[in-house]
């Protein structure tokens, strides 16, 4: 089985060379726009491409405002501050995520509380969230959600759209409304994915994207905060050293961050954005071929949740058990086809081991079984996306 999978992947990429998990594709005007910034000398914190990239991403996803940042972790940090997260607070998230989600919570001097994921969406489970809140939290008369055990405020909830598959946002919105939690979507992996027709990252109060080199669209390194006009203006202020506009004076009215995306990176992003629809189509077509190939095998392809359109950032399979997972990882990597297990649950990491948590059976079950398969846009993909 594993040899035929290796053969199948090699056919998709038409190469006998090493096949990475996800490589960027620069098939459009990347060189032209990046050279334009170099010729203009505006490579850093001033320049037209940042504004253009922000406008175009906001229009693409249908957000009132998009604010570009140096990376997705910085975007999450700022989004959590805008959500009102304060030192000593608790922020609910999923234990099966990339560590950056939890690091951003820690940057606010807050602590993550871990709730289980849904096996179908791989994202935060509304049922698990509700069950955990019922058992571990109370709502004060002033509407603040607090942990019963020590009275800490539970301020926000951060689901993550794992591998591009949208989490159950309606269910999560409903629970968050009843418990007065601000919903912040970590949409780092899901640019181009739709939840019931709406772009992920635009359904909650705030959303964040990543444009790291391994994402569907890259700026080299970069991120974005998606917000309404008012929070977007605050995000812009906070990410640009909290400087008030002035022709020449340096007036900073609070401690801000140097989180602004450089113009050079934004130029790359503008060129990539012109190809995003084709990247999504190509990745969805690849996912359909994986699904057809794996149908009837003992590896179960992870398909998009009902009612959603996934960008299939990373294709994934579920193995029967950990032994099969390990065998698959070894066979494919030995053959020069890169595959990877899912992240270790955050509750196993030393800095988050002590954090409050609900029961996490699905995260543990998935960790033992999930393997990601090569997912770059293949050569000769629809409409020559490469
Ligand atoms: C789920 C998730 N959250 C946050 C991030 C952080 O993004 P960045 O690497 O741009 O800081 C990433 C990706 O790297 C991610 O996959």
XYZ file of C-alpha atoms and ligand atoms in Angstrom:
402
model
C 0.000 0.000 0.000
C 2.699 2.499 0.992
C 4.698 1.819 -2.205
C 1.648 2.545 -4.329
C 1.005 5.745 -2.343
C 4.608 6.840 -2.955
C 4.123 6.094 -6.672
C 0.870 8.030 -6.717
C 2.437 11.096 -5.072
C 5.385 10.958 -7.490
C 2.929 10.932 -10.405
C 1.211 14.069 -9.066
C 4.468 15.995 -8.959
C 6.060 14.287 -11.974
C 9.448 13.989 -10.277
C 11.867 11.405 -8.915
C 13.407 14.056 -6.636
C 12.546 14.703 -2.983
C 8.925 15.839 -2.586
C 8.345 18.335 0.253
C 5.145 18.585 2.268
C 4.363 22.052 0.984
C 6.421 24.323 -1.257
C 5.455 27.809 -2.437
C 4.649 28.446 -6.088
C 5.895 31.673 -7.682
C 4.309 31.578 -11.116
C 2.909 35.079 -11.400
C 4.219 38.615 -11.037
C 6.236 38.005 -7.836
C 9.578 38.989 -9.392
C 8.100 42.058 -11.094
C 6.405 43.464 -7.975
C 9.291 42.713 -5.601
C 11.724 44.395 -8.038
C 9.365 47.359 -8.165
C 9.763 47.842 -4.396
C 13.542 47.543 -4.674
C 13.652 50.097 -7.485
C 11.462 52.429 -5.453
C 13.710 51.981 -2.323
C 10.511 51.627 -0.252
C 11.308 48.131 0.986
C 10.519 48.586 4.653
C 7.801 50.128 6.812
C 6.566 52.679 4.259
C 5.199 51.887 0.817
C 2.095 51.388 -1.246
C 2.076 47.583 -1.382
C 1.145 47.190 2.288
C -2.027 49.263 1.853
C -2.828 47.511 -1.414
C -2.295 44.041 0.072
C -4.511 44.920 3.039
C -7.278 46.275 0.783
C -7.133 43.296 -1.558
C -7.133 40.641 1.197
C -10.032 42.430 2.951
C -11.987 42.447 -0.335
C -11.107 38.805 -1.064
C -12.345 37.483 2.284
C -15.122 40.047 2.745
C -13.764 41.618 5.936
C -14.333 45.323 6.658
C -10.643 45.712 7.511
C -7.411 43.716 7.194
C -4.176 44.767 8.890
C -0.907 43.181 7.760
C 1.641 42.023 10.328
C 5.136 40.507 10.349
C 3.735 37.028 10.908
C 0.632 35.134 11.928
C 1.720 34.812 15.554
C 1.989 38.612 15.861
C -1.460 38.909 14.257
C -2.888 36.532 16.875
C -1.135 38.390 19.698
C -2.679 41.691 18.614
C -6.101 40.129 17.959
C -6.153 38.730 21.497
C -5.210 42.113 22.969
C -8.041 43.668 20.931
C -10.387 40.962 22.245
C -9.669 42.371 25.702
C -7.401 39.591 26.966
C -5.566 40.831 30.065
C -2.730 39.436 32.199
C -4.056 36.645 34.405
C -6.973 35.828 32.063
C -7.784 32.452 30.546
C -8.361 31.862 26.811
C -10.001 28.634 25.633
C -8.453 26.873 22.672
C -7.869 23.396 21.277
C -5.019 21.179 22.410
C -4.524 19.898 18.864
C -3.036 22.961 17.208
C 0.271 24.485 16.196
C 2.111 25.912 19.195
C 1.803 29.518 17.907
C -1.886 29.624 18.892
C -0.946 29.068 22.527
C 2.224 31.147 22.428
C 0.156 34.177 21.393
C -2.092 33.620 24.416
C 0.993 33.450 26.647
C 2.360 36.699 25.106
C -0.716 38.412 26.649
C 0.366 36.967 30.046
C -2.806 34.895 29.872
C -3.124 31.109 29.992
C -4.693 28.692 27.530
C -7.408 26.319 28.709
C -7.578 23.233 26.509
C -10.810 21.776 25.166
C -11.213 18.838 22.823
C -11.541 18.883 19.047
C -14.188 17.284 16.864
C -12.959 14.182 14.988
C -14.786 15.269 11.857
C -13.674 18.912 11.565
C -10.378 18.526 13.514
C -11.305 21.907 15.040
C -12.577 22.957 18.458
C -15.746 21.055 19.362
C -18.731 23.230 20.418
C -20.091 20.301 22.448
C -16.787 19.864 24.285
C -16.576 23.637 24.847
C -20.069 23.776 26.278
C -19.469 20.714 28.466
C -16.233 22.151 29.821
C -17.759 25.575 30.537
C -20.732 23.966 32.311
C -18.359 22.032 34.549
C -15.550 24.524 35.075
C -16.940 28.037 34.690
C -19.662 30.373 35.945
C -21.179 33.585 34.566
C -21.007 36.528 36.983
C -23.800 39.099 37.261
C -21.706 41.557 35.212
C -21.515 38.982 32.407
C -17.913 37.940 33.008
C -17.204 34.256 32.516
C -14.937 33.009 35.300
C -13.260 29.757 36.266
C -15.003 28.284 39.287
C -11.712 27.037 40.736
C -9.955 30.409 41.122
C -12.163 33.173 39.664
C -9.908 33.942 36.698
C -11.770 35.565 33.788
C -12.256 33.402 30.696
C -12.152 36.119 28.087
C -11.911 34.621 24.616
C -12.143 31.430 22.599
C -9.705 30.611 19.779
C -10.688 27.785 17.426
C -8.208 26.849 14.717
C -9.214 25.704 11.220
C -6.945 22.698 11.071
C -5.214 22.025 7.712
C -7.744 24.443 6.134
C -10.898 22.592 7.250
C -13.377 25.010 8.850
C -14.367 24.359 12.464
C -18.068 24.309 13.406
C -18.352 28.088 13.666
C -22.138 28.284 14.141
C -21.906 25.939 17.125
C -18.956 27.836 18.578
C -20.612 31.240 18.049
C -23.658 30.010 19.886
C -21.672 28.820 22.922
C -19.488 31.949 22.917
C -22.556 34.209 22.858
C -24.098 32.424 25.828
C -20.851 32.511 27.829
C -19.798 35.993 26.754
C -16.532 34.897 25.140
C -14.953 36.790 22.250
C -14.511 34.435 19.294
C -11.100 34.879 17.643
C -10.528 32.585 14.656
C -7.001 31.319 14.078
C -7.365 31.054 10.296
C -3.602 30.807 9.704
C -4.070 27.658 7.623
C -7.407 28.348 5.974
C -7.170 31.357 3.646
C -9.676 30.647 0.854
C -11.767 28.204 2.916
C -15.476 28.869 3.279
C -17.757 28.085 6.198
C -21.345 28.075 4.911
C -20.320 30.508 2.183
C -18.320 32.868 4.428
C -14.546 33.066 4.520
C -12.953 31.622 7.634
C -11.475 34.399 9.751
C -14.486 36.672 9.144
C -17.143 34.871 11.175
C -15.807 35.562 14.676
C -15.217 39.039 16.149
C -11.613 38.835 14.948
C -9.644 36.506 12.700
C -5.995 36.033 11.845
C -4.072 34.695 8.842
C -0.494 33.542 8.277
C 1.534 34.028 5.115
C 4.478 31.923 6.242
C 6.410 30.168 3.468
C 4.504 26.925 3.986
C 1.011 28.448 3.657
C -1.268 28.555 0.578
C -0.210 32.171 -0.012
C 3.154 33.426 1.176
C 4.825 36.769 1.749
C 8.003 35.042 2.945
C 6.808 35.744 6.466
C 3.671 37.649 7.283
C 0.227 37.653 8.789
C -3.040 39.578 8.884
C -5.634 40.645 11.424
C -9.212 40.594 10.077
C -11.589 42.876 11.927
C -14.337 45.472 11.762
C -13.410 49.106 11.085
C -12.982 50.122 14.716
C -10.892 47.132 15.796
C -8.987 47.299 12.506
C -7.986 50.886 13.252
C -6.829 49.795 16.729
C -4.886 46.909 15.184
C -3.147 49.290 12.784
C -2.219 51.628 15.643
C -0.908 48.869 17.906
C 1.112 47.168 15.154
C 2.812 50.414 14.073
C 4.384 51.469 17.402
C 1.195 53.323 18.448
C 2.379 56.397 16.570
C -0.085 59.192 16.016
C -0.084 60.615 12.506
C 2.093 63.736 12.331
C 4.213 65.233 9.572
C 7.421 65.068 11.590
C 6.897 64.715 15.370
C 7.234 61.360 17.150
C 4.100 61.050 19.222
C 3.387 57.557 20.581
C 0.398 57.325 22.910
C 0.834 53.799 24.353
C 3.239 50.874 24.236
C 2.873 49.613 20.683
C 4.551 46.916 18.632
C 6.763 46.961 15.564
C 4.606 44.325 13.901
C 4.032 46.022 10.536
C 4.617 43.902 7.429
C 7.476 45.327 5.292
C 6.540 46.651 1.855
C 8.898 44.128 0.220
C 6.888 41.236 1.677
C 3.582 42.881 0.826
C 4.640 43.109 -2.834
C 5.170 39.339 -2.866
C 1.755 38.947 -1.250
C 0.025 41.083 -3.913
C 1.500 38.924 -6.670
C 0.517 35.714 -4.837
C -3.008 36.940 -4.226
C -3.558 37.261 -7.977
C -3.179 33.459 -8.129
C -5.022 32.456 -4.967
C -8.202 31.230 -6.644
C -6.161 29.012 -8.951
C -4.138 27.694 -5.985
C -7.374 26.785 -4.168
C -8.783 25.072 -7.275
C -5.552 23.149 -7.842
C -5.371 22.026 -4.218
C -9.009 20.953 -4.218
C -8.410 18.963 -7.406
C -5.370 17.299 -5.793
C -7.469 16.474 -2.712
C -10.113 14.860 -4.932
C -7.416 12.691 -6.557
C -6.051 11.655 -3.138
C -9.584 10.827 -1.975
C -10.263 8.695 -5.067
C -6.891 6.926 -4.790
C -7.324 6.139 -1.095
C -10.962 5.069 -1.384
C -11.230 1.462 -0.241
C -7.733 1.430 1.308
C -7.156 1.206 5.056
C -6.043 4.863 5.137
C -9.039 7.148 5.581
C -8.801 10.442 3.703
C -9.801 13.486 5.791
C -12.510 15.244 3.761
C -13.888 18.757 4.204
C -16.723 19.079 6.747
C -20.297 19.233 5.395
C -21.400 22.722 4.347
C -17.802 23.891 3.972
C -15.356 24.471 1.150
C -11.853 23.685 2.397
C -8.709 25.092 0.788
C -7.142 21.652 1.537
C -3.964 23.426 2.652
C -2.580 20.108 3.891
C -4.094 16.789 2.879
C -4.393 14.300 5.715
C -5.181 10.645 6.274
C -6.261 8.745 9.358
C -4.314 5.551 10.007
C -5.813 2.580 11.795
C -3.505 3.051 14.793
C -0.146 4.470 15.905
C 1.778 1.476 14.547
C 0.387 2.034 11.054
C 1.022 5.761 11.368
C 4.662 5.159 12.240
C 5.069 2.653 9.407
C 3.550 5.095 6.905
C 5.783 7.947 8.099
C 8.887 5.760 7.831
C 8.089 4.253 4.433
C 7.257 7.577 2.772
C 10.070 9.645 4.271
C 12.577 6.874 3.487
C 11.353 7.040 -0.119
C 11.927 10.812 -0.346
C 8.250 11.730 -0.050
C 7.785 14.001 2.922
C 4.923 13.205 5.267
C 4.410 14.402 8.804
C 2.423 13.497 11.907
C 0.077 16.052 13.434
C 1.425 18.206 16.264
C 1.717 16.783 19.750
C -1.242 17.935 21.865
C -0.259 21.186 23.614
C -0.971 19.574 26.989
C 2.195 17.491 26.528
C 4.477 20.519 26.102
C 6.350 21.619 29.235
C 5.118 25.229 29.183
C 1.435 24.259 28.837
C 1.350 20.988 30.801
C -0.027 22.653 33.932
C -2.890 24.497 32.172
C -6.555 23.805 32.884
C -8.200 21.398 30.459
C -11.276 19.383 29.694
C -11.274 15.738 28.643
C -9.258 15.404 25.407
C -9.998 11.935 23.956
C -10.342 13.093 20.337
C -7.093 15.050 20.359
C -5.289 11.968 21.698
C -7.047 9.675 19.201
C -6.163 11.926 16.261
C -2.580 12.468 17.392
C -2.014 8.719 17.157
C -3.451 8.481 13.625
C -3.149 11.644 11.517
C -0.501 11.889 8.804
C -0.163 14.822 6.376
C 0.638 14.075 2.741
C 2.450 16.304 0.208
C 0.070 19.112 -0.706
C 1.896 21.733 -2.810
C 0.120 22.976 -5.930
C 1.230 20.358 -8.493
C 2.859 21.311 -11.788
C 0.405 21.673 -14.670
C -2.419 22.206 -12.190
C -5.729 23.662 -13.461
C -5.209 26.653 -15.743
C -1.499 26.225 -15.337
C -1.504 27.487 -11.733
C 2.218 26.886 -11.417
C -2.518 27.227 13.335
C -1.437 28.243 13.216
N -1.492 29.327 14.003
C -0.551 30.263 13.914
C 0.501 30.155 13.043
C 1.540 31.204 13.095
O 1.837 31.812 11.925
P 3.297 32.373 11.644
O 4.206 31.219 11.406
O 3.106 33.236 10.450
O 3.707 33.172 12.848
C 0.581 29.039 12.191
C 1.608 28.813 11.171
O 2.714 28.961 11.154
C -0.409 28.049 12.292
O -0.376 26.942 11.522
